[in-house]
Coordinates of C-alpha atoms in Angstrom, one line a residue:
Chain A
M26 CA 2.6 -3.8 -11.7
R27 CA 1.2 -7.2 -11.9
L28 CA 0.0 -10.0 -9.5
T29 CA 2.2 -13.1 -9.5
R30 CA 0.4 -15.0 -6.8
V31 CA -3.1 -14.9 -5.3
V32 CA -4.0 -16.9 -2.1
L33 CA -7.4 -16.8 -0.6
R34 CA -8.8 -18.7 2.4
D35 CA -12.4 -18.5 3.5
F36 CA -13.1 -15.4 1.5
R37 CA -16.8 -15.4 0.6
N38 CA -17.4 -18.5 -1.5
W39 CA -13.6 -19.1 -2.0
N40 CA -12.8 -21.9 0.3
S41 CA -9.2 -22.0 -0.7
L42 CA -7.4 -20.6 -3.8
Q43 CA -3.8 -20.8 -4.8
W44 CA -3.3 -19.1 -8.2
Q45 CA -0.4 -17.8 -10.2
P46 CA -2.0 -15.4 -12.7
P47 CA 0.0 -14.7 -15.9
P48 CA 0.6 -11.2 -17.2
G49 CA -1.7 -9.6 -19.8
P50 CA -5.4 -9.6 -20.1
L51 CA -7.0 -12.4 -18.1
W52 CA -10.6 -13.5 -18.5
L53 CA -12.6 -15.0 -15.7
V54 CA -15.5 -16.8 -17.3
G55 CA -18.4 -18.3 -15.5
E56 CA -22.1 -18.2 -14.7
N57 CA -23.5 -15.6 -12.2
G58 CA -22.9 -16.4 -8.6
Q59 CA -19.8 -18.6 -9.1
G60 CA -17.3 -16.2 -7.4
K61 CA -15.9 -14.0 -10.2
S62 CA -16.8 -10.7 -8.6
N63 CA -15.8 -12.0 -5.2
L64 CA -12.3 -12.7 -6.5
L65 CA -12.0 -9.1 -7.8
E66 CA -13.3 -7.8 -4.5
A67 CA -10.6 -9.8 -2.6
I68 CA -7.8 -8.5 -4.8
A69 CA -9.0 -4.9 -4.4
L70 CA -9.3 -5.1 -0.6
P71 CA -5.6 -4.9 0.3
A72 CA -5.2 -2.0 -2.1
Q73 CA -8.2 0.1 -1.2
L74 CA -8.8 -1.2 2.3
R75 CA -12.6 -1.1 1.9
S76 CA -14.8 -3.5 0.0
I77 CA -15.5 -2.2 -3.6
R78 CA -19.0 -3.6 -3.1
G79 CA -19.5 -1.8 0.2
A80 CA -19.5 -5.0 2.2
T81 CA -18.5 -5.3 5.9
D82 CA -15.7 -7.6 7.0
R83 CA -18.2 -10.0 8.5
E84 CA -19.9 -10.4 5.1
M85 CA -16.6 -11.2 3.4
I86 CA -15.7 -14.0 5.8
R87 CA -17.0 -17.3 4.3
F88 CA -20.2 -18.5 6.0
G89 CA -19.2 -20.8 8.8
A90 CA -15.6 -19.7 8.9
S91 CA -14.1 -17.6 11.7
Q92 CA -11.7 -15.6 9.6
A93 CA -10.7 -14.8 6.0
E94 CA -7.3 -14.4 4.6
I95 CA -6.0 -12.7 1.5
F96 CA -2.4 -12.9 0.4
L97 CA -1.1 -11.3 -2.8
A98 CA 2.4 -11.3 -4.3
F99 CA 3.1 -8.8 -7.0
E100 CA 5.9 -7.4 -9.1
E101 CA 6.6 -3.7 -9.5
K102 CA 9.3 -2.6 -11.9
G103 CA 11.0 -6.0 -11.5
E104 CA 10.8 -5.9 -7.7
H105 CA 8.9 -8.5 -5.7
H106 CA 6.4 -7.4 -3.0
E107 CA 3.8 -9.0 -0.8
V108 CA 0.7 -7.9 1.0
G109 CA -1.5 -9.8 3.4
L110 CA -4.8 -9.1 5.0
R111 CA -6.6 -11.2 7.6
L112 CA -10.2 -10.4 8.4
Q113 CA -11.4 -11.6 11.9
P114 CA -14.0 -10.6 14.4
G115 CA -11.5 -8.6 16.5
G116 CA -10.4 -6.5 13.6
R117 CA -7.9 -6.7 10.7
Q118 CA -4.3 -7.8 10.6
M119 CA -2.2 -6.4 7.8
H120 CA 1.2 -7.3 6.5
K121 CA 3.4 -5.4 4.1
D122 CA 6.4 -7.3 2.7
G123 CA 6.1 -9.7 5.6
R124 CA 6.0 -6.9 8.3
P125 CA 2.9 -6.4 10.4
Q126 CA 1.3 -2.9 10.0
H127 CA -1.0 -1.2 12.4
K128 CA -2.1 1.7 10.4
A129 CA -4.2 1.3 7.3
S130 CA -2.5 4.4 5.8
A131 CA 0.7 2.3 5.6
L132 CA -0.8 0.3 2.8
V133 CA -2.3 3.2 0.8
G134 CA -0.5 3.4 -2.6
F135 CA 1.4 0.2 -2.0
L136 CA -0.6 -2.2 -4.3
R137 CA -2.5 -0.2 -6.8
V138 CA -5.6 -1.4 -8.6
V139 CA -8.4 0.3 -10.5
P140 CA -11.7 -1.5 -10.2
F141 CA -14.7 -1.1 -12.5
Q142 CA -18.1 -2.6 -11.9
P143 CA -21.6 -2.1 -13.4
E144 CA -22.7 -0.2 -10.3
D145 CA -20.0 2.5 -11.2
I146 CA -22.6 4.1 -13.4
A147 CA -23.6 5.8 -10.1
L148 CA -20.4 7.8 -10.3
V149 CA -22.0 9.7 -13.2
A150 CA -25.7 9.3 -12.4
G151 CA -25.6 9.2 -8.6
P152 CA -25.4 11.8 -5.8
P153 CA -22.4 14.1 -5.3
A154 CA -21.2 12.1 -2.2
L155 CA -20.2 9.2 -4.5
R156 CA -18.0 11.4 -6.7
R157 CA -16.5 13.0 -3.7
R158 CA -15.5 9.7 -2.3
W159 CA -14.1 8.5 -5.6
L160 CA -12.0 11.6 -5.8
D161 CA -10.8 11.2 -2.2
V162 CA -9.7 7.6 -2.7
L163 CA -7.9 8.5 -5.9
L164 CA -6.2 11.6 -4.3
S165 CA -5.1 9.6 -1.2
E166 CA -3.3 7.2 -3.6
L167 CA -1.8 10.0 -5.5
S168 CA -0.5 12.0 -2.5
Q169 CA 0.4 11.2 1.1
P170 CA -0.1 14.8 2.4
Y171 CA -3.7 14.6 1.0
L172 CA -4.5 11.7 3.2
Q173 CA -3.3 13.7 6.3
Q174 CA -5.0 16.9 5.3
R175 CA -8.2 15.0 4.6
S176 CA -8.3 13.3 8.0
A177 CA -7.3 16.5 9.8
Y178 CA -10.2 18.2 8.0
E179 CA -12.7 15.5 8.9
H180 CA -11.5 15.6 12.5
A181 CA -11.9 19.4 12.8
L182 CA -15.3 19.1 11.1
R183 CA -16.5 16.6 13.6
Q184 CA -15.3 18.7 16.5
R185 CA -16.8 21.8 15.1
N186 CA -20.2 20.1 14.4
A187 CA -20.2 18.8 18.0
L188 CA -19.7 22.3 19.2
L189 CA -22.6 23.6 17.1
R190 CA -24.8 20.9 18.5
Q191 CA -23.9 21.8 22.0
G192 CA -24.8 25.4 21.2
S193 CA -21.6 26.9 22.7
Y194 CA -19.9 29.2 20.3
K195 CA -17.2 30.9 22.4
T196 CA -14.4 28.5 21.1
L197 CA -15.8 28.4 17.6
A198 CA -13.1 30.7 16.1
G199 CA -10.4 28.2 17.1
W200 CA -12.0 25.4 15.0
D201 CA -12.6 27.8 12.1
E202 CA -8.8 28.2 11.7
A203 CA -8.1 24.4 11.9
L204 CA -11.0 23.8 9.5
S205 CA -10.0 26.4 6.9
D206 CA -6.3 25.4 6.9
A207 CA -7.1 21.7 6.1
G208 CA -10.2 22.5 4.0
A209 CA -8.2 24.8 1.7
A210 CA -5.5 22.2 1.2
V211 CA -8.1 19.5 0.4
T212 CA -9.9 21.7 -2.1
I213 CA -6.7 22.8 -3.9
A214 CA -5.7 19.1 -4.3
R215 CA -9.1 18.2 -5.6
L216 CA -9.1 21.1 -8.1
S217 CA -5.7 20.2 -9.4
V218 CA -6.9 16.6 -10.2
V219 CA -10.1 18.0 -11.7
V220 CA -8.0 20.0 -14.1
Q221 CA -6.0 16.9 -15.2
L222 CA -9.2 14.8 -15.4
T223 CA -10.9 17.2 -17.9
G224 CA -8.3 16.6 -20.6
L225 CA -8.0 12.9 -20.0
L226 CA -11.8 12.3 -19.9
Q227 CA -12.3 14.2 -23.2
Q228 CA -9.6 12.1 -24.9
L229 CA -10.8 8.8 -23.5
Y230 CA -14.5 9.4 -24.2
Q231 CA -13.9 10.4 -27.8
M232 CA -11.6 7.5 -28.4
L233 CA -13.9 4.9 -26.9
S234 CA -17.3 6.3 -28.2
G235 CA -16.2 7.5 -31.6
E236 CA -18.3 10.5 -30.9
K237 CA -17.1 14.1 -31.0
S238 CA -18.8 15.0 -27.7
Q239 CA -17.2 17.6 -25.5
I240 CA -16.6 16.4 -21.9
L241 CA -16.0 18.9 -19.1
V242 CA -15.3 18.4 -15.5
R243 CA -16.3 21.2 -13.1
Y244 CA -15.6 21.5 -9.4
R245 CA -18.8 23.0 -7.9
S246 CA -18.4 24.7 -4.6
S247 CA -20.7 27.1 -2.8
W248 CA -17.8 29.0 -1.1
L249 CA -15.0 29.0 -3.7
S250 CA -15.1 31.4 -6.7
P251 CA -15.3 29.4 -9.9
S252 CA -11.9 28.8 -11.4
T253 CA -10.4 26.4 -13.9
V254 CA -7.0 26.5 -12.1
P255 CA -6.4 25.7 -8.4
P256 CA -6.1 29.0 -6.4
P257 CA -3.1 29.8 -4.1
F258 CA -3.5 28.4 -0.6
L259 CA -4.0 31.7 1.1
E260 CA -6.7 32.7 -1.3
A261 CA -8.6 29.4 -0.8
R262 CA -8.2 29.7 2.9
G263 CA -9.5 33.2 2.9
E264 CA -12.6 32.3 0.9
L265 CA -13.4 29.4 3.2
Q266 CA -13.1 31.7 6.2
E267 CA -15.4 34.2 4.4
G268 CA -17.9 31.4 3.6
L269 CA -17.9 30.4 7.3
R270 CA -18.6 34.0 8.3
Q271 CA -21.5 34.3 5.8
T272 CA -23.2 31.1 7.0
A273 CA -22.6 31.8 10.7
A274 CA -26.2 32.6 11.6
L275 CA -27.7 29.8 9.6
E276 CA -25.3 27.1 10.8
R277 CA -26.2 27.9 14.4
Q278 CA -29.8 27.4 13.5
R279 CA -29.1 24.1 11.7
E280 CA -26.4 23.0 14.1
V281 CA -24.1 21.8 11.4
T282 CA -21.2 23.3 9.3
L283 CA -22.7 24.4 6.0
V284 CA -19.7 25.2 3.8
G285 CA -16.5 23.4 2.9
P286 CA -15.2 20.5 0.8
Q287 CA -17.6 18.0 2.4
R288 CA -20.4 19.7 0.5
D289 CA -18.8 20.3 -2.9
D290 CA -19.5 18.3 -6.1
V291 CA -17.7 17.4 -9.2
A292 CA -20.0 17.9 -12.2
L293 CA -19.5 16.0 -15.4
L294 CA -20.8 17.9 -18.5
V295 CA -21.5 16.2 -21.8
D296 CA -21.8 18.8 -24.5
G297 CA -22.6 21.4 -21.9
H298 CA -25.3 19.4 -20.2
E299 CA -25.2 17.8 -16.8
G300 CA -24.2 14.2 -17.4
R301 CA -26.1 13.2 -14.2
R302 CA -29.5 14.2 -15.6
H303 CA -29.2 14.6 -19.4
A304 CA -26.9 11.9 -20.7
S305 CA -28.3 8.6 -21.9
R306 CA -27.7 5.4 -20.0
G307 CA -25.2 4.3 -22.6
Q308 CA -23.3 7.6 -22.3
Q309 CA -23.3 7.5 -18.5
R310 CA -21.9 3.9 -18.5
L311 CA -19.2 4.8 -20.9
L312 CA -18.4 8.0 -19.0
A313 CA -18.1 6.0 -15.8
L314 CA -15.7 3.6 -17.5
C315 CA -13.7 6.6 -18.7
L316 CA -13.5 8.0 -15.1
R317 CA -11.9 4.7 -14.1
L318 CA -9.5 4.5 -17.0
A319 CA -8.6 8.2 -16.3
E320 CA -7.9 7.2 -12.7
A321 CA -5.7 4.4 -14.1
K322 CA -3.7 6.8 -16.3
L323 CA -3.2 9.3 -13.4
L324 CA -1.9 6.5 -11.2
A325 CA 0.3 5.2 -14.0
E326 CA 1.9 8.7 -14.4
R327 CA 2.3 9.3 -10.7
Y328 CA 4.1 6.0 -10.0
Q329 CA 5.6 5.6 -13.5
D330 CA 4.0 2.2 -13.4
P331 CA 0.5 1.0 -14.6
P332 CA -2.0 -0.2 -11.9
I333 CA -3.8 -3.5 -12.2
L334 CA -7.2 -3.2 -13.8
L335 CA -10.1 -5.2 -12.2
L336 CA -13.0 -5.0 -14.7
D337 CA -16.2 -6.6 -13.6
D338 CA -18.8 -7.5 -16.3
L339 CA -17.3 -4.9 -18.5
Y340 CA -18.8 -5.8 -21.8
S341 CA -22.4 -6.5 -20.8
E342 CA -23.7 -3.1 -22.0
L343 CA -21.1 -2.2 -24.7
D344 CA -21.7 -2.8 -28.4
E345 CA -19.1 -4.8 -30.4
V346 CA -17.3 -1.7 -31.8
R347 CA -16.8 -0.2 -28.4
Q348 CA -15.8 -3.6 -26.9
R349 CA -13.0 -3.8 -29.5
R350 CA -11.9 -0.2 -28.7
V351 CA -11.8 -0.9 -24.9
S352 CA -9.9 -4.2 -25.6
A353 CA -7.2 -2.3 -27.6
F354 CA -6.8 0.3 -24.8
I355 CA -6.5 -2.4 -22.1
Q356 CA -3.6 -4.0 -23.9
R357 CA -1.4 -1.1 -22.7
F358 CA -1.7 -2.3 -19.1
E359 CA 0.6 -4.9 -17.7
Q360 CA -2.3 -6.9 -16.3
A361 CA -6.0 -6.7 -16.4
L362 CA -8.5 -9.1 -14.8
M363 CA -11.9 -9.2 -16.5
T364 CA -15.0 -11.1 -15.7
T365 CA -17.7 -12.2 -18.2
T366 CA -20.5 -14.7 -18.5
Q367 CA -20.0 -15.0 -22.3
H368 CA -17.0 -17.2 -23.3
A369 CA -17.2 -15.9 -26.9
V370 CA -16.3 -12.3 -25.8
A371 CA -12.9 -13.5 -24.4
E372 CA -10.8 -13.0 -27.5
K373 CA -7.4 -11.8 -26.5
G374 CA -5.8 -13.0 -23.3
T375 CA -5.7 -16.1 -21.0
V376 CA -9.0 -17.7 -20.1
F377 CA -9.9 -19.1 -16.7
F378 CA -13.2 -20.7 -15.8
V379 CA -14.8 -19.9 -12.4
K380 CA -17.2 -22.5 -10.9
S381 CA -18.5 -22.4 -7.3
G382 CA -15.4 -20.9 -5.8
T383 CA -12.8 -22.8 -7.9
L384 CA -10.6 -21.7 -10.8
H385 CA -9.6 -23.8 -13.8
S386 CA -7.5 -22.8 -16.8
L387 CA -8.5 -23.8 -20.3
G388 CA -6.1 -26.7 -20.4
D389 CA -7.7 -28.3 -17.3
G390 CA -10.8 -29.1 -19.4
Chain B
M22 CA -13.7 -23.3 35.0
F23 CA -10.4 -22.5 36.6
S24 CA -9.9 -18.8 37.5
Y25 CA -7.0 -16.9 39.1
P26 CA -6.6 -17.0 42.8
L27 CA -8.2 -13.8 44.3
P28 CA -4.9 -12.0 45.2
M29 CA -3.8 -12.4 41.5
Q30 CA -7.1 -11.4 40.1
R31 CA -7.1 -8.2 42.2
V32 CA -3.8 -7.1 40.8
I33 CA -4.8 -8.0 37.2
D34 CA -8.0 -6.0 37.5
A35 CA -6.1 -3.0 39.0
L36 CA -3.5 -3.1 36.2
K37 CA -6.1 -3.4 33.4
R38 CA -7.4 0.0 34.3
L39 CA -4.1 1.6 33.2
P40 CA -4.0 3.1 29.7
G41 CA -2.4 0.8 27.1
I42 CA -2.7 -2.3 29.4
G43 CA -5.1 -4.9 28.1
P44 CA -6.0 -8.2 29.8
K45 CA -3.0 -10.1 28.4
S46 CA -0.5 -7.5 29.4
A47 CA -2.1 -7.2 32.9
E48 CA -1.6 -11.0 33.3
R49 CA 1.9 -10.9 32.1
L50 CA 2.8 -8.1 34.5
T51 CA 1.2 -9.9 37.4
F52 CA 3.3 -13.0 36.8
A53 CA 6.4 -10.7 36.6
L54 CA 5.4 -9.2 39.9
L55 CA 5.1 -12.7 41.5
R56 CA 8.6 -13.5 40.5
M57 CA 10.1 -10.3 42.1
E58 CA 12.0 -10.3 45.5
P59 CA 9.7 -9.4 48.4
A60 CA 11.9 -6.3 49.1
E61 CA 11.5 -5.1 45.5
I62 CA 7.7 -5.5 45.8
E63 CA 7.6 -3.5 49.0
Q64 CA 9.6 -0.8 47.4
L65 CA 7.2 -0.7 44.5
A66 CA 4.1 -0.7 46.7
D67 CA 5.7 2.0 48.9
A68 CA 6.5 4.2 45.8
L69 CA 2.9 3.8 44.6
V70 CA 1.4 4.8 47.9
H71 CA 3.7 7.9 48.1
L72 CA 3.0 8.8 44.5
Q73 CA -0.2 10.5 45.3
R74 CA 0.3 11.1 49.0
D75 CA 3.5 13.2 48.5
L76 CA 2.4 15.0 45.4
V77 CA 0.3 18.1 45.0
T78 CA -0.6 20.1 42.0
C79 CA 1.1 23.5 42.1
S80 CA -1.6 26.1 42.7
I81 CA 0.1 28.5 40.4
C82 CA 1.2 26.5 37.3
H83 CA -0.8 23.3 38.0
A84 CA 2.1 20.9 37.4
W85 CA 2.6 18.0 39.8
S86 CA 5.0 18.9 42.5
Q87 CA 6.2 17.9 46.0
S88 CA 5.7 21.4 47.2
D89 CA 3.1 24.1 46.6
P90 CA 4.1 26.4 44.9
C91 CA 6.5 24.2 42.9
A92 CA 10.2 24.5 42.5
I93 CA 9.9 26.3 39.1
C94 CA 7.3 28.8 40.3
T95 CA 9.4 29.8 43.3
D96 CA 12.8 29.9 41.5
P97 CA 13.9 33.5 41.5
R98 CA 16.3 32.9 38.6
R99 CA 13.3 32.1 36.3
D100 CA 12.3 35.0 34.0
P101 CA 8.9 36.2 35.3
H102 CA 8.1 38.0 32.1
T103 CA 7.5 34.9 29.9
L104 CA 4.9 32.3 30.5
L105 CA 4.8 29.1 28.4
V106 CA 1.5 27.2 28.1
V107 CA 1.6 23.4 27.7
E108 CA -1.2 20.8 27.5
E109 CA 0.3 18.3 30.0
M110 CA 3.2 18.2 32.5
R111 CA 4.9 15.7 30.1
D112 CA 5.3 18.6 27.6
L113 CA 6.8 20.8 30.4
L114 CA 9.4 18.1 31.1
A115 CA 10.3 17.8 27.4
L116 CA 10.9 21.5 27.2
E117 CA 12.9 21.5 30.4
R118 CA 15.2 18.8 29.0
T119 CA 16.2 21.2 26.2
G120 CA 17.5 23.7 28.6
A121 CA 16.5 26.4 26.1
Y122 CA 13.7 27.9 28.1
H123 CA 14.2 30.0 31.3
G124 CA 10.7 31.4 31.9
K125 CA 7.7 30.1 33.8
Y126 CA 5.0 27.5 32.8
H127 CA 1.3 27.0 32.9
V128 CA -0.2 23.5 32.5
L129 CA -3.7 23.5 30.9
G130 CA -4.6 19.9 31.8
G131 CA -5.6 19.0 28.2
V132 CA -7.0 20.6 25.1
L133 CA -10.4 21.7 23.8
S134 CA -12.4 18.8 22.5
P135 CA -16.2 19.2 22.1
L136 CA -16.5 15.5 21.1
D137 CA -15.2 14.6 24.6
G138 CA -17.1 17.3 26.3
V139 CA -14.0 19.4 27.1
G140 CA -14.6 23.1 26.9
P141 CA -12.5 26.0 28.5
E142 CA -14.2 25.4 31.8
Q143 CA -12.6 21.9 32.1
L144 CA -9.1 23.4 31.5
E145 CA -7.0 25.8 33.5
V146 CA -7.9 28.8 31.3
E147 CA -9.3 31.2 33.9
S148 CA -6.3 30.7 36.2
L149 CA -4.1 31.5 33.2
L150 CA -5.9 34.8 32.5
H151 CA -5.7 35.6 36.2
R152 CA -2.0 35.0 36.3
V153 CA -1.3 37.1 33.3
Q154 CA -3.2 40.0 34.9
Q155 CA -1.6 39.6 38.3
E156 CA 2.0 38.7 37.4
Q157 CA 4.6 40.7 35.4
T158 CA 3.9 38.6 32.2
Q159 CA 4.9 40.3 29.0
E160 CA 4.8 37.3 26.6
V161 CA 2.7 34.2 26.6
I162 CA 4.1 31.3 24.4
L163 CA 1.5 28.8 23.4
A164 CA 3.0 25.4 23.1
T165 CA 0.0 23.2 22.5
N166 CA 0.6 20.3 20.1
P167 CA 0.3 20.9 16.4
T168 CA -2.9 18.8 16.2
V169 CA -6.4 20.0 15.2
E170 CA -7.3 20.3 18.9
G171 CA -4.0 21.9 19.8
D172 CA -4.4 24.5 17.1
A173 CA -8.0 25.3 18.1
T174 CA -7.0 25.6 21.7
A175 CA -4.1 28.0 20.8
V176 CA -6.4 30.2 18.7
Y177 CA -9.0 30.3 21.5
L178 CA -6.3 31.3 24.1
R179 CA -4.8 33.9 21.7
D180 CA -8.2 35.6 21.4
R181 CA -8.6 35.7 25.2
L182 CA -5.0 36.8 25.9
L183 CA -4.6 39.6 23.3
P184 CA -7.1 42.0 25.0
L185 CA -4.9 41.7 28.2
G186 CA -2.1 43.6 26.4
V187 CA 0.5 40.8 26.3
T188 CA 2.5 39.5 23.4
V189 CA 1.2 36.1 22.3
S190 CA 3.4 33.7 20.3
R191 CA 3.1 30.1 19.2
L192 CA 5.9 27.5 18.9
A193 CA 7.1 27.5 15.3
R194 CA 5.4 24.8 13.3
G195 CA 6.6 23.8 9.9
L196 CA 9.4 21.9 8.2
P197 CA 10.9 19.0 9.9
I198 CA 14.7 18.9 10.3
G199 CA 16.1 17.0 7.3
G200 CA 12.9 17.6 5.4
D201 CA 12.7 18.8 1.8
L202 CA 10.8 21.9 0.7
E203 CA 9.8 20.3 -2.5
Y204 CA 7.9 17.6 -0.8
A205 CA 6.1 19.6 1.9
D206 CA 2.4 20.2 1.5
E207 CA 0.9 23.7 1.3
V208 CA -0.3 23.9 4.9
T209 CA 3.1 23.0 6.3
L210 CA 4.9 25.4 3.9
T211 CA 2.5 28.2 4.7
R212 CA 2.9 27.7 8.4
A213 CA 6.6 27.6 8.1
L214 CA 6.6 30.8 6.2
E215 CA 4.2 32.5 8.6
G216 CA 6.3 31.4 11.5
R217 CA 9.6 32.2 10.0
G218 CA 12.4 33.6 12.3
A219 CA 15.2 36.0 11.8
L220 CA 18.6 34.4 11.0

């Protein structure tokens, strides 16, 4: 898919933008603080429904304005679609192909983007919660049932934890069943993606780095027996129930549920060593980029259509050889928006200059 | 600043307390009420007054009724051996509309929800256990909604009811009519398989 029109009003430092981006690689060139990253954040918002920079709605509304608007038109397999999002103090208003939507889940998977930003190094070097969230967002886009199971699981978990805090256990068994049903489904879905990721990451990492490193993705769980293939549903459910039985005494003491997908991790191994601790910064950064590109490939396969890449400050830490390899890979996507401070980097593709919340093409001078 | 005359404001404030009615809807409804014929208004006011005055909850099944015990609990044609447990009276009416059920009912008055402070003590659980022991109940059908809370409540009730020596069943959960096996998730499919029925 590709964007055909981008309209912003009062989004961060973008007072007003009307832009018709062409297909292919697009370079947004400008000094720091001019609005390049803000533009990518705005485009990602109607797709992922939360700021890729972790900002609140209030922070994304231009200072002094009462509301912000994002309107995107895009083409998918020759069909025209539109998505609109209005941020205002009372909440959000969403439109999908001109129709108002009340549930955020209606927009999941509609416009598909894959963002990459320098902070994504935390996906490799940071705590498990970041990898879990990344996996959850990806899985929600890949499968509607996952979104439902995931929210059923979180709901059951909140109820069960409330019960543990209240110290009344006589209805606990009821929540165990709801929890283990949804928990098993969530875990199986995660494992099946982890299996696909392993092969993809290995391939991408070797291609972009030129190194022969072996990359492995492992799903780490305290309650599920280690396995490289997703277990059958009944087996996973049984193991989660067993895990709950084994931690029963301890969780009453700590007043919180101690086993389940909310505590699992996805470990990335580089040549058998934990990437989080032992990989170099350069390896971690490249691995993070590979995670995002693998995400893009999975989405492309699932929808038979490539997502839009939003790559923020991609080349700042890559050497020239790797820059060229990444460039060659990105050519396969219908559209990619990339920001950079160095004009010289922008070789292939259309160049736009960003200056204090305005956009100019090369021809504009 | 101009505000509504007191008689209007009173109606607006009263309507706003209803679920699903915000300030805007309350205002709109109040203007609609103003345009009604006096006779219609009196009918409405009369109906509202009688809503609570003429209704009681049935001391057996806890559904709203004009008499205690209610018409279903006293109906000799109803099968006394099966008892169907619902969250709210709305669910009872939905089942009655099907005409497929001929036993008796028990209204819980909600579902378990620790986050809202609702435990078994806040629901009609003890009265259910009492009924099962006193009446000729052979089967209890749990018809709580297929939500996280409905499931948890059903499991809790099952664990309390089984020791009393009755059959406990749950409304079948699973594939929607017109659905496609291939696109169902594991939880739905497993439940459908576990709750399968003879053909």
